């Protein structure tokens, strides 16, 4: 049995980005760039107006008031760039090309019209209101470096590069295998004596998707060795990461590891000195990674948050460290001394501080839903009082 930090380091060693794939711009949101994204052209391609107004030469406003005939009109999207004759002005709208010869745009609020003549009565001020060609970026500029997460702001820059497709890190394909004779699909448990709703796979799937995975399937399996071995082979053929829940302990029907043995399971670690979640294990088989989570709901979700979340994020090209942002917070209620295993108590944020939940049972599901953070307690740590500092991780 290894300690938490050692186990986490072994997981992070496997959390390397998968191979790239090319996707359409529409499908790239929330993905991670696999290569630098360079602009195809300048932006803007020519000087454009930053305001609705009138393009003028400074020389024509030396003596005010000035009456200048409107010689051109330039809307955004005009393909050619007009030429501004001396002694005239051009009506230009935001994004429209600035005529050759113009020195500035006078905003329309400072100009009056008399038919086809514009009247300039006050000095235009210091602002020129012109966006120079290439002032945003130039052709060949790197707009987004590799490993950029394509959130809503980055997607604007990506589309501005004028490319139809993007090279992104492939999403890890995940299959979740829930094991246990007692499990029934939600909505069917009460009709099956001795059954309980299978709940863990839904939480695991949601967490995996949140961290960048493509969840191919959730499969509920009875504790039948032949069935489990066949399901393991199929999942390893389809997925980059197989998550198996339950059957991780040493009972007579705990087959979670043995079901992968015919596929050459190589264990990376077999259990971790933590509470809850000691039976969590990690390995590889058939070219895929395999993560075994305990069957108890809270144990499963605590270990999923600690190990599955950064693993999936790293495979998807994201920074696993972003999901391991431990921070100090003030306790609003005391905590009991810790036992001989490193413990991750579930806590709730309260008025700028944090308090441990009253219920810390590893099988609880109701209390799990209201936990905001995990409170990290070192082995044999003494009790803490209200006002003391605790180390927490968003949960």
PDB file of N, CA and C in Angstrom, residues 8-18 268 282-284 289 311 314-315:
ATOM      1  N   UNK A   8      -0.588   9.556  -6.610  1.00  0.00           N
ATOM      2  CA  UNK A   8      -0.942  10.638  -7.520  1.00  0.00           C
ATOM      3  C   UNK A   8       0.161  10.872  -8.545  1.00  0.00           C
ATOM      4  N   UNK A   9       1.407  10.821  -8.121  1.00  0.00           N
ATOM      5  CA  UNK A   9       2.518  10.998  -9.060  1.00  0.00           C
ATOM      6  C   UNK A   9       2.500   9.916 -10.138  1.00  0.00           C
ATOM      7  N   UNK A  10       2.160   8.683  -9.775  1.00  0.00           N
ATOM      8  CA  UNK A  10       2.078   7.601 -10.758  1.00  0.00           C
ATOM      9  C   UNK A  10       0.943   7.848 -11.749  1.00  0.00           C
ATOM     10  N   UNK A  11      -0.170   8.374 -11.269  1.00  0.00           N
ATOM     11  CA  UNK A  11      -1.286   8.713 -12.165  1.00  0.00           C
ATOM     12  C   UNK A  11      -0.883   9.832 -13.114  1.00  0.00           C
ATOM     13  N   UNK A  12      -0.265  10.876 -12.580  1.00  0.00           N
ATOM     14  CA  UNK A  12       0.113  12.017 -13.417  1.00  0.00           C
ATOM     15  C   UNK A  12       1.167  11.631 -14.457  1.00  0.00           C
ATOM     16  N   UNK A  13       1.965  10.637 -14.154  1.00  0.00           N
ATOM     17  CA  UNK A  13       2.949  10.166 -15.127  1.00  0.00           C
ATOM     18  C   UNK A  13       2.286   9.570 -16.361  1.00  0.00           C
ATOM     19  N   UNK A  14       1.063   9.088 -16.195  1.00  0.00           N
ATOM     20  CA  UNK A  14       0.309   8.525 -17.333  1.00  0.00           C
ATOM     21  C   UNK A  14      -0.619   9.553 -17.976  1.00  0.00           C
ATOM     22  N   UNK A  15      -0.735  10.716 -17.363  1.00  0.00           N
ATOM     23  CA  UNK A  15      -1.701  11.721 -17.821  1.00  0.00           C
ATOM     24  C   UNK A  15      -1.102  12.589 -18.922  1.00  0.00           C
ATOM     25  N   UNK A  16      -0.671  11.947 -19.990  1.00  0.00           N
ATOM     26  CA  UNK A  16      -0.051  12.657 -21.108  1.00  0.00           C
ATOM     27  C   UNK A  16      -1.055  12.821 -22.251  1.00  0.00           C
ATOM     28  N   UNK A  17      -0.996  13.935 -22.981  1.00  0.00           N
ATOM     29  CA  UNK A  17      -1.982  14.170 -24.040  1.00  0.00           C
ATOM     30  C   UNK A  17      -1.996  13.059 -25.085  1.00  0.00           C
ATOM     31  N   UNK A  18      -3.188  12.717 -25.512  1.00  0.00           N
ATOM     32  CA  UNK A  18      -3.359  11.734 -26.567  1.00  0.00           C
ATOM     33  C   UNK A  18      -2.992  12.354 -27.915  1.00  0.00           C
ATOM     34  N   UNK A 268      -0.122  -0.714 -11.674  1.00  0.00           N
ATOM     35  CA  UNK A 268       0.762   0.406 -11.352  1.00  0.00           C
ATOM     36  C   UNK A 268       0.743   0.647  -9.847  1.00  0.00           C
ATOM     37  N   UNK A 282      -4.841   1.062  -9.932  1.00  0.00           N
ATOM     38  CA  UNK A 282      -4.564   1.672 -11.232  1.00  0.00           C
ATOM     39  C   UNK A 282      -3.602   0.761 -11.990  1.00  0.00           C
ATOM     40  N   UNK A 283      -3.848   0.613 -13.284  1.00  0.00           N
ATOM     41  CA  UNK A 283      -2.973  -0.228 -14.089  1.00  0.00           C
ATOM     42  C   UNK A 283      -3.194  -0.006 -15.565  1.00  0.00           C
ATOM     43  N   UNK A 284      -2.646  -0.908 -16.350  1.00  0.00           N
ATOM     44  CA  UNK A 284      -2.839  -0.869 -17.800  1.00  0.00           C
ATOM     45  C   UNK A 284      -3.031  -2.287 -18.303  1.00  0.00           C
ATOM     46  N   UNK A 289      -5.530   2.220 -20.242  1.00  0.00           N
ATOM     47  CA  UNK A 289      -5.383   2.399 -18.808  1.00  0.00           C
ATOM     48  C   UNK A 289      -6.639   1.903 -18.112  1.00  0.00           C
ATOM     49  N   UNK A 311      -6.239  12.681 -14.272  1.00  0.00           N
ATOM     50  CA  UNK A 311      -5.832  11.747 -15.325  1.00  0.00           C
ATOM     51  C   UNK A 311      -6.533  12.071 -16.629  1.00  0.00           C
ATOM     52  N   UNK A 314      -5.308  15.412 -18.143  1.00  0.00           N
ATOM     53  CA  UNK A 314      -4.016  15.308 -18.809  1.00  0.00           C
ATOM     54  C   UNK A 314      -4.108  14.595 -20.139  1.00  0.00           C
ATOM     55  N   UNK A 315      -4.882  13.515 -20.215  1.00  0.00           N
ATOM     56  CA  UNK A 315      -5.057  12.800 -21.478  1.00  0.00           C
ATOM     57  C   UNK A 315      -5.707  13.695 -22.531  1.00  0.00           C
TER      58      UNK A 315
END
